[in-house]
Coordinates of C-alpha atoms in Angstrom, one line a residue:
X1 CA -6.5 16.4 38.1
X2 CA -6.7 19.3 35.5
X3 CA -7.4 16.8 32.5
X4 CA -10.6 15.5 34.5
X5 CA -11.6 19.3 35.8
X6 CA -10.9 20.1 32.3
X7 CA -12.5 17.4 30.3
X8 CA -9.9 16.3 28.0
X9 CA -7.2 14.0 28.0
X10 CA -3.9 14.1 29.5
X11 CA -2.3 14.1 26.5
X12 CA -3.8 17.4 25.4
X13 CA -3.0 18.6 28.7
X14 CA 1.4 17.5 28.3
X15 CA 1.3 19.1 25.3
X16 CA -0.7 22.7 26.2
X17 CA 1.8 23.1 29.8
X18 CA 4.6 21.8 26.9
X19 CA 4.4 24.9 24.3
X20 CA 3.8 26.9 27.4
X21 CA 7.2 26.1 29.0
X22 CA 8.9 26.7 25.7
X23 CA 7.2 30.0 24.5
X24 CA 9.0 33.5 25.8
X25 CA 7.5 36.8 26.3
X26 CA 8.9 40.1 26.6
X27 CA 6.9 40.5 29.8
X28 CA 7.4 37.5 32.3
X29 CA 5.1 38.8 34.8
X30 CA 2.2 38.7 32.1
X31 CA 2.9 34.5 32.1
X32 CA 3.3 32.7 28.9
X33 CA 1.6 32.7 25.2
X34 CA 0.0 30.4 23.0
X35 CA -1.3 29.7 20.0
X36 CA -4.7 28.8 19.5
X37 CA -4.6 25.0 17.4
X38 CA -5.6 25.0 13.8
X39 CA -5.6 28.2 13.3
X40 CA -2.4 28.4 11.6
X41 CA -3.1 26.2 8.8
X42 CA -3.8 27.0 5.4
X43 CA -6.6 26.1 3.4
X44 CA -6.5 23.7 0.8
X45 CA -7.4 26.2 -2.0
X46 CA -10.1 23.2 -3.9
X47 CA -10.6 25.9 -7.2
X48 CA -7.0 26.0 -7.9
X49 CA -5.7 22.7 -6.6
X50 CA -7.0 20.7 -9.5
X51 CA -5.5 17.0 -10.3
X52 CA -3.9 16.0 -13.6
X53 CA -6.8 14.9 -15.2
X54 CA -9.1 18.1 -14.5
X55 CA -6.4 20.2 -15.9
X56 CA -5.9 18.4 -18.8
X57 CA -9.9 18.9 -19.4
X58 CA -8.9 23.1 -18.5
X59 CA -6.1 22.8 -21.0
X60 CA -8.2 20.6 -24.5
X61 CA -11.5 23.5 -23.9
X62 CA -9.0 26.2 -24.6
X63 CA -8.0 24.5 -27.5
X64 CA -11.1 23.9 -28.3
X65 CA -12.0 27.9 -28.6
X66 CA -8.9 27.7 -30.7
X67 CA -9.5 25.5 -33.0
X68 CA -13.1 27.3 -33.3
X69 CA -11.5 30.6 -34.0
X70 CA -12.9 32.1 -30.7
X71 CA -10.4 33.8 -27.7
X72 CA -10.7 31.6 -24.4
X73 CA -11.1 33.9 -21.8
X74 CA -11.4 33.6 -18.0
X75 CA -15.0 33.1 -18.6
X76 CA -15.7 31.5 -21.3
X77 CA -13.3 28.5 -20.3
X78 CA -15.0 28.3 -16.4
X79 CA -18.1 28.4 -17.9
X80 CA -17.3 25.2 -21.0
X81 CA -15.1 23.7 -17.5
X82 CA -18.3 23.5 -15.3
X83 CA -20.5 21.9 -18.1
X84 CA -17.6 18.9 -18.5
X85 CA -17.3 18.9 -14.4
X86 CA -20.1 19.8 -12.5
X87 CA -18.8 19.6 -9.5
X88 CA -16.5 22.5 -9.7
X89 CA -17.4 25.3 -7.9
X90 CA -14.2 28.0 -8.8
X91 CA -14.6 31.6 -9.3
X92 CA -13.2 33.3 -12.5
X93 CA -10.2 34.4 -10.8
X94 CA -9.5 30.8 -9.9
X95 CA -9.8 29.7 -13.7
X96 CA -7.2 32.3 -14.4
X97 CA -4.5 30.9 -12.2
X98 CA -5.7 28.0 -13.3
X99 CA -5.2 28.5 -16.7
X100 CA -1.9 30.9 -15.9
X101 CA 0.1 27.6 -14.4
X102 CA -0.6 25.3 -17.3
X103 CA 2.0 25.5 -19.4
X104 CA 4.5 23.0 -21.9
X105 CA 7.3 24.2 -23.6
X106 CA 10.3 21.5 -23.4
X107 CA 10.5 20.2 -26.5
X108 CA 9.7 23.2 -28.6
X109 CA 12.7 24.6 -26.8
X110 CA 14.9 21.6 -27.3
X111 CA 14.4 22.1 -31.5
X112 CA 13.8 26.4 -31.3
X113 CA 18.0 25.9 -29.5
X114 CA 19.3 23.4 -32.5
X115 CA 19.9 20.6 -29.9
X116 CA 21.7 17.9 -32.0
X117 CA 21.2 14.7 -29.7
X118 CA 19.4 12.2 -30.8
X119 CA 15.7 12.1 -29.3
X120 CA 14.5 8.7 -28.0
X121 CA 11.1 7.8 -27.2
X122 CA 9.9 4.8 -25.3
X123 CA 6.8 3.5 -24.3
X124 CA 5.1 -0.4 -23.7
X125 CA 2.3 -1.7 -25.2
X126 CA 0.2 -5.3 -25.0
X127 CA -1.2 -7.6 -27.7
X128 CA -4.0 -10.1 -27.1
X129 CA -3.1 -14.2 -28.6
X130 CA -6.7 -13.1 -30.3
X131 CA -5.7 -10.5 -31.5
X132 CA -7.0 -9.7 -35.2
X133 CA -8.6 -7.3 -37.4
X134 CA -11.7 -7.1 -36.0
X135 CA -10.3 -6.7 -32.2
X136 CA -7.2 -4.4 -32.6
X137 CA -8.8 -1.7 -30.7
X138 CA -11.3 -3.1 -28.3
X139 CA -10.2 -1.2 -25.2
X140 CA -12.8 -0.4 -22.1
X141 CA -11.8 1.6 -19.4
X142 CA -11.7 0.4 -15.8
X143 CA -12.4 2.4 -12.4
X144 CA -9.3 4.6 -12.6
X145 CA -10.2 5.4 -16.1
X146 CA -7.6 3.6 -17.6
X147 CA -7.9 1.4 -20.4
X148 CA -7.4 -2.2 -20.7
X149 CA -7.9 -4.8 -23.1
X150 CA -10.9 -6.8 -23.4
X151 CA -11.4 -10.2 -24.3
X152 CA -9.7 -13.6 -23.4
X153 CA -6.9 -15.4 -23.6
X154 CA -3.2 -14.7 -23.2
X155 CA -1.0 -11.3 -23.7
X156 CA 2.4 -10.1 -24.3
X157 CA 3.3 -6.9 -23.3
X158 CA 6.5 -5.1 -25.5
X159 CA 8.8 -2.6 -23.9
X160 CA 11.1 -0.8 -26.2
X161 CA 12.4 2.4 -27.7
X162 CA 13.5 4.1 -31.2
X163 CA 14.4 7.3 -32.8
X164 CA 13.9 8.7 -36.0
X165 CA 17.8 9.0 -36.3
X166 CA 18.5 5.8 -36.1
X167 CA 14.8 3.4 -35.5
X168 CA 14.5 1.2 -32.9
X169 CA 17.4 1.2 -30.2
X170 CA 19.8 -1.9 -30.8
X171 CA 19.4 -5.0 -28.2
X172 CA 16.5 -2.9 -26.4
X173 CA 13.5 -5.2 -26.8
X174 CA 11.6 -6.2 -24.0
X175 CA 8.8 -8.9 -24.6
X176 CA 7.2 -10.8 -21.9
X177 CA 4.2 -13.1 -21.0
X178 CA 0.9 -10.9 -19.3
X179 CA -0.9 -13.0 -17.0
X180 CA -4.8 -13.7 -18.4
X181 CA -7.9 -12.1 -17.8
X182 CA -10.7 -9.9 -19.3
X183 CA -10.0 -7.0 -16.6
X184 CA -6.2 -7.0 -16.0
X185 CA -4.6 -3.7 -17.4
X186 CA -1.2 -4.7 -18.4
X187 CA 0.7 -1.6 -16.8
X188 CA -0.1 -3.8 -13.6
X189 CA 1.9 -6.5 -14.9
X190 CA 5.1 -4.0 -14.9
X191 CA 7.0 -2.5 -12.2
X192 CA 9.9 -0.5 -11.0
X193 CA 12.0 -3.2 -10.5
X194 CA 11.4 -4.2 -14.1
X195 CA 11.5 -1.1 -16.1
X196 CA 14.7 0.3 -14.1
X197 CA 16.8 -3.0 -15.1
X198 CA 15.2 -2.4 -18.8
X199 CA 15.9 1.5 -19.5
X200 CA 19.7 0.8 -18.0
X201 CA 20.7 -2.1 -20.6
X202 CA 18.6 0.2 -22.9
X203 CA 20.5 3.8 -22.1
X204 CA 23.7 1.2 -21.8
X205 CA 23.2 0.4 -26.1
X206 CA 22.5 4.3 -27.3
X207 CA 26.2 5.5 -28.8
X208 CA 25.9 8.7 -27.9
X209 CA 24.4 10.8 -25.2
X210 CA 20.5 11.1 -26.1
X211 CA 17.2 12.9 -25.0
X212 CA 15.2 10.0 -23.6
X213 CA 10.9 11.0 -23.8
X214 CA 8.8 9.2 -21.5
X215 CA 5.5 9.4 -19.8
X216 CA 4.7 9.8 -16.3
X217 CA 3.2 5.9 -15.5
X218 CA 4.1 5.4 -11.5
X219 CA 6.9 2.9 -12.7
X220 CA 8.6 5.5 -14.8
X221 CA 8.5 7.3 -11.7
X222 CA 9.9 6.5 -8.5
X223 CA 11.1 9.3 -6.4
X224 CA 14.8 9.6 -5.8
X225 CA 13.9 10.4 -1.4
X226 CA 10.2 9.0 -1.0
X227 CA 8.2 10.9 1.2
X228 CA 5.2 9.5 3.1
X229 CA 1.5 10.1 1.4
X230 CA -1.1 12.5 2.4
X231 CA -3.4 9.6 3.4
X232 CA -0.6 7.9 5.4
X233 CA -1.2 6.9 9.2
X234 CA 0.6 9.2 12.2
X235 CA 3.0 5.9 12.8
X236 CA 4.4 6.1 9.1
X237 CA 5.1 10.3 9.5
X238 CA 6.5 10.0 12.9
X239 CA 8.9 6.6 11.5
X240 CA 10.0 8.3 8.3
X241 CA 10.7 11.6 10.3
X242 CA 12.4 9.8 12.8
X243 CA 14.6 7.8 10.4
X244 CA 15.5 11.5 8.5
X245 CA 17.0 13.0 11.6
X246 CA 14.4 15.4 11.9
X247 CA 12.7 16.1 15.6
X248 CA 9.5 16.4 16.8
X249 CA 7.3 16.1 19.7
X250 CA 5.0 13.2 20.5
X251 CA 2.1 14.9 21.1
X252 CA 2.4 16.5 17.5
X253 CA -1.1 15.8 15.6
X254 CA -1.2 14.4 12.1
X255 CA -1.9 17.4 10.5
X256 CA 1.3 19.2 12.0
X257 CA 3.4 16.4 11.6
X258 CA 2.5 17.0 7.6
X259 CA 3.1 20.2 7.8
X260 CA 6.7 19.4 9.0
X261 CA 7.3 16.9 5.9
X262 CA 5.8 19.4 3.4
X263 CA 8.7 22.1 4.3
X264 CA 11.0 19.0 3.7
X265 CA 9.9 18.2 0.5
X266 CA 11.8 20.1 -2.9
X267 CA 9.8 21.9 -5.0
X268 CA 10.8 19.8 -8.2
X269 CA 10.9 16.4 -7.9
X270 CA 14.1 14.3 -8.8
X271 CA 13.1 11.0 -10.2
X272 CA 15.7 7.7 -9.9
X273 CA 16.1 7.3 -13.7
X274 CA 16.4 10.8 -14.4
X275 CA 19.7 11.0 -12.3
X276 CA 20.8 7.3 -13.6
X277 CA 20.2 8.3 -16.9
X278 CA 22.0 11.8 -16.3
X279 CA 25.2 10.1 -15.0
X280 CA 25.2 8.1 -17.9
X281 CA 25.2 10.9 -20.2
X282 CA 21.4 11.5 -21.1
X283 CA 18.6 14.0 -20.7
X284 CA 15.4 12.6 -19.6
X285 CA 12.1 14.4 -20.4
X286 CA 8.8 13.7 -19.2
X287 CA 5.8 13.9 -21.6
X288 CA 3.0 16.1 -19.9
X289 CA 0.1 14.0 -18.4
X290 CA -2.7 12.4 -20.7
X291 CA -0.8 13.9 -23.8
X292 CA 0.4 10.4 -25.6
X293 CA -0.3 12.0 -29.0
X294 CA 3.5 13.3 -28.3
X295 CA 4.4 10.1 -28.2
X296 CA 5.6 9.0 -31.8
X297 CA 6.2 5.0 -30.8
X298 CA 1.9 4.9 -29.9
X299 CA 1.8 5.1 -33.8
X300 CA 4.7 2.3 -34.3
X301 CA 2.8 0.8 -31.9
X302 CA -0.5 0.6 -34.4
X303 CA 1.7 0.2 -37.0
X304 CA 3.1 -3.3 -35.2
X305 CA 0.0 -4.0 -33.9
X306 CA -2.0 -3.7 -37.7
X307 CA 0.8 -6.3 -38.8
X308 CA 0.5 -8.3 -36.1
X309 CA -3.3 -8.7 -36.5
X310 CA -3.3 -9.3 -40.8
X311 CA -1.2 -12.6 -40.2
X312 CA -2.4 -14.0 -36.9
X313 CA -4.3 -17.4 -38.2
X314 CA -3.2 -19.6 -35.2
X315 CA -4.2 -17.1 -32.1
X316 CA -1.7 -19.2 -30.3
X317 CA 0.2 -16.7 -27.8
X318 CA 4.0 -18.5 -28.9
X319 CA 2.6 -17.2 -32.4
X320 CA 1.8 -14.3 -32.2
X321 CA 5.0 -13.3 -30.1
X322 CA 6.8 -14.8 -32.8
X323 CA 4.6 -12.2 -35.0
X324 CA 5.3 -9.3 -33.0
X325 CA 9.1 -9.7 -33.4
X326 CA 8.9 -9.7 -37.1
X327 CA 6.5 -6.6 -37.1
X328 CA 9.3 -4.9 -34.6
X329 CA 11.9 -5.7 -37.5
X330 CA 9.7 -4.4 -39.9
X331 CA 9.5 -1.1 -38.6
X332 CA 12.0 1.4 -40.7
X333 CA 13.6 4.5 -39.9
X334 CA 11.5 5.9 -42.3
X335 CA 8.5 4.9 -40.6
X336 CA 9.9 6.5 -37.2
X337 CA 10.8 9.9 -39.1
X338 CA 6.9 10.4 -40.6
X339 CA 5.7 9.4 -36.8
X340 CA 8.0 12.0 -35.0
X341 CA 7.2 14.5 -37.6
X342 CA 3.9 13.9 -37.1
X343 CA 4.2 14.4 -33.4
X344 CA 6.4 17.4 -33.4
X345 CA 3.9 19.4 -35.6
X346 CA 1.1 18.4 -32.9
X347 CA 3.1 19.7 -30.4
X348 CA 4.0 23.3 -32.7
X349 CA 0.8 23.6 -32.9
X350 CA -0.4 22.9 -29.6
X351 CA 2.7 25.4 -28.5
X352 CA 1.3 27.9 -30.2
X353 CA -2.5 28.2 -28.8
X354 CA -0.4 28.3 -25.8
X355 CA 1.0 31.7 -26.8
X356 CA -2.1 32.9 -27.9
X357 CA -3.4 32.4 -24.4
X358 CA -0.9 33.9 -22.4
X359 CA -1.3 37.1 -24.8
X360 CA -4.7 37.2 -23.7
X361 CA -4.2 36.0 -20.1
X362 CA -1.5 38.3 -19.8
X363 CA -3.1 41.6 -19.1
X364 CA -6.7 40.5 -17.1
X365 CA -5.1 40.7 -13.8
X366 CA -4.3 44.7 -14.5
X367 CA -7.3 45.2 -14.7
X368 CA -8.7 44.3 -11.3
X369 CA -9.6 46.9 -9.0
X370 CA -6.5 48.1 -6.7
X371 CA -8.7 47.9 -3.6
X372 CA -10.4 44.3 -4.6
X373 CA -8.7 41.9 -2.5
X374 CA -7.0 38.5 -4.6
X375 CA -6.9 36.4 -1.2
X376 CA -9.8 34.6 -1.8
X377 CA -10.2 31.8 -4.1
X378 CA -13.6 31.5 -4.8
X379 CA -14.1 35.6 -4.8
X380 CA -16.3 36.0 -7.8
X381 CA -15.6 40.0 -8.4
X382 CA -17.6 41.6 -10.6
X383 CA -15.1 43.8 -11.7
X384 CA -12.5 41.5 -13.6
X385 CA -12.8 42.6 -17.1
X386 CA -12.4 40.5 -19.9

């Protein structure tokens, strides 16, 4: 009878006489309280909450005023930002925490503290049964922005690691048949399953315990406790809630049932092969995102792939596996020393412009009004001095 004189449904009407039965109040006689739905939840701060991509875009234009011999300030770097993406609406005080939370630092600190262990980097890469001179680097880039080969015929994809202490890891090559076709990106042809059972016979042949370099492809990292996605149905938060021991009420909406996995969820994430590889004896580190020029195997890589594509005559896929193992074997610890070093002075460099930044960074937020208010994200204050 109230959900028809009302309107709404019975549902809504359970779960309003619900909270009011469980809420107290110092005053009985005044009846119960309630909490108006919605209006508890934050909003999702868009100028700040930027994806990987967009903030490694932020992080190449300050390097970019860098390498130009000009200071990137708050400014400055929104205003070269919004040329790249239109569509970014931010405020200058939302490009300052923007630019305040990037930051790498890992393996500068690894080699400022003397670390002795050996550091191994690992990566996979394809090579196309056509694969020649003229084709080595005919890439195109699908929806997701991620490149893939072009051109026909078959592909072996090669999965392997090295060092420049000792080369390429012993008994840790991984080569394997890609299924054909002009538009299928190889990392498709990987998965968890896969990759796990590599990297433990891999960590299973390193002598001694090793920092193991890696990027952040989604089968490189599966979650240790996998929590359900933002896009997920109701069903699959109220099942995985249910399954974790943790209670809620039915008439719960999507939005709040979220909110109650959010709480749940660490702040860092713990990866499987991070905590394999740690009770094994290694240190696993994770490259940042779209930064593969710290990556010293993507030049072995060339280097394979440039050998590879001088001798094949045949295009035959047998043959040009058969080419790609003797390329592997021709690859010299020498050859892995001037790629790391290589690397590791991109990534000095790199680490520096970072300090210059925070220098500059540092002291714009004392310099904001006491009485200007920092709440809002797109506040565009014209009192932030630069």
């Amino acid at each position: 009878m109230t959900a028809e004189a009302c309107g709404v449904s019975v549902g809504t009407v359970k779960r309003i006489t619900s909270e009011g039965a469980k809420s107290t109040t110092a005053e009985p006689v005044a009846g119960p309280s309630f909490t108006s739905p919605r209006k508890s939840y934050k909003r999702i701060k868009y100028a700040t909450d930027i994806d990987d991509f967009d903030a490694e875009i932020v992080r190449r234009t300050v390097h970019e005023f860098y390498e130009k011999g000009q200071f990137p300030t708050s400014q400055k770097v929104l205003t070269a930002y919004q040329q790249k993406v239109n569509s970014y609406k931010g405020s200058r005080i939302s490009m300052w925490r923007i630019l305040k939370s990037l930051h790498f630092k890992k393996m500068h600190d690894l080699r400022k503290n003397n670390d002795t262990r050996p550091v191994v980097y690992l990566d996979e890469t394809w090579v196309n049964q056509n694969h020649s001179r003229g084709t080595i680097w005919q890439n195109s880039e699908n929806s997701e922005g991620i490149k893939v080969p072009t051109g026909k015929g078959g592909r072996i994809i090669i999965c392997h690691a090295g060092s420049s202490a000792f080369g390429f890891v012993k008994g840790a090559k991984l080569i394997f048949l890609c299924k054909s076709g002009a538009n299928i990106n190889y990392h498709t042809q990987m998965n968890s399953t896969i990759f796990k059972k590599w990297f433990i016979e891999m960590m299973q042949n390193l002598e001694e315990p090793c920092v193991i370099v890696m990027d952040n492809c989604p089968y490189h990292s599966v979650q240790v406790q996998n929590y359900p996605k933002s896009n997920d149905t109701k069903a699959t938060f109220q099942i995985w809630l249910k399954e974790n021991g943790v209670e809620f009420n039915s008439f719960e909406t999507l939005s709040e049932l979220r909110e109650r996995v959010k709480h749940l969820k660490p702040k860092d994430k713990r990866y499987e092969l991070d905590e394999i590889a740690l009770q094994m004896g290694h240190e696993v580190i994770r490259l940042p995102p779209y930064h593969c020029q710290y990556n010293p195997i993507e030049l072995i890589w060339a280097q394979v792939k440039g050998e590879i594509a001088n001798k094949n005559n045949s295009f035959k896929i047998t043959d040009v596996e058969d080419l790609a193992n003797i390329a592997i074997e021709n690859v010299t610890v020498d050859n892995w020393k001037r790629c790391v070093d290589h690397c590791e002075r991109l990534q000095n460099e790199d680490y520096i412009k970072e300090g210059f930044r925070d220098q500059i960074l540092e002291p714009i937020i004392l310099t904001i009004n006491p009485e200007d208010s920092s709440e809002s994200e797109d506040d565009d204050d014209e009192s932030l001095q630069l």
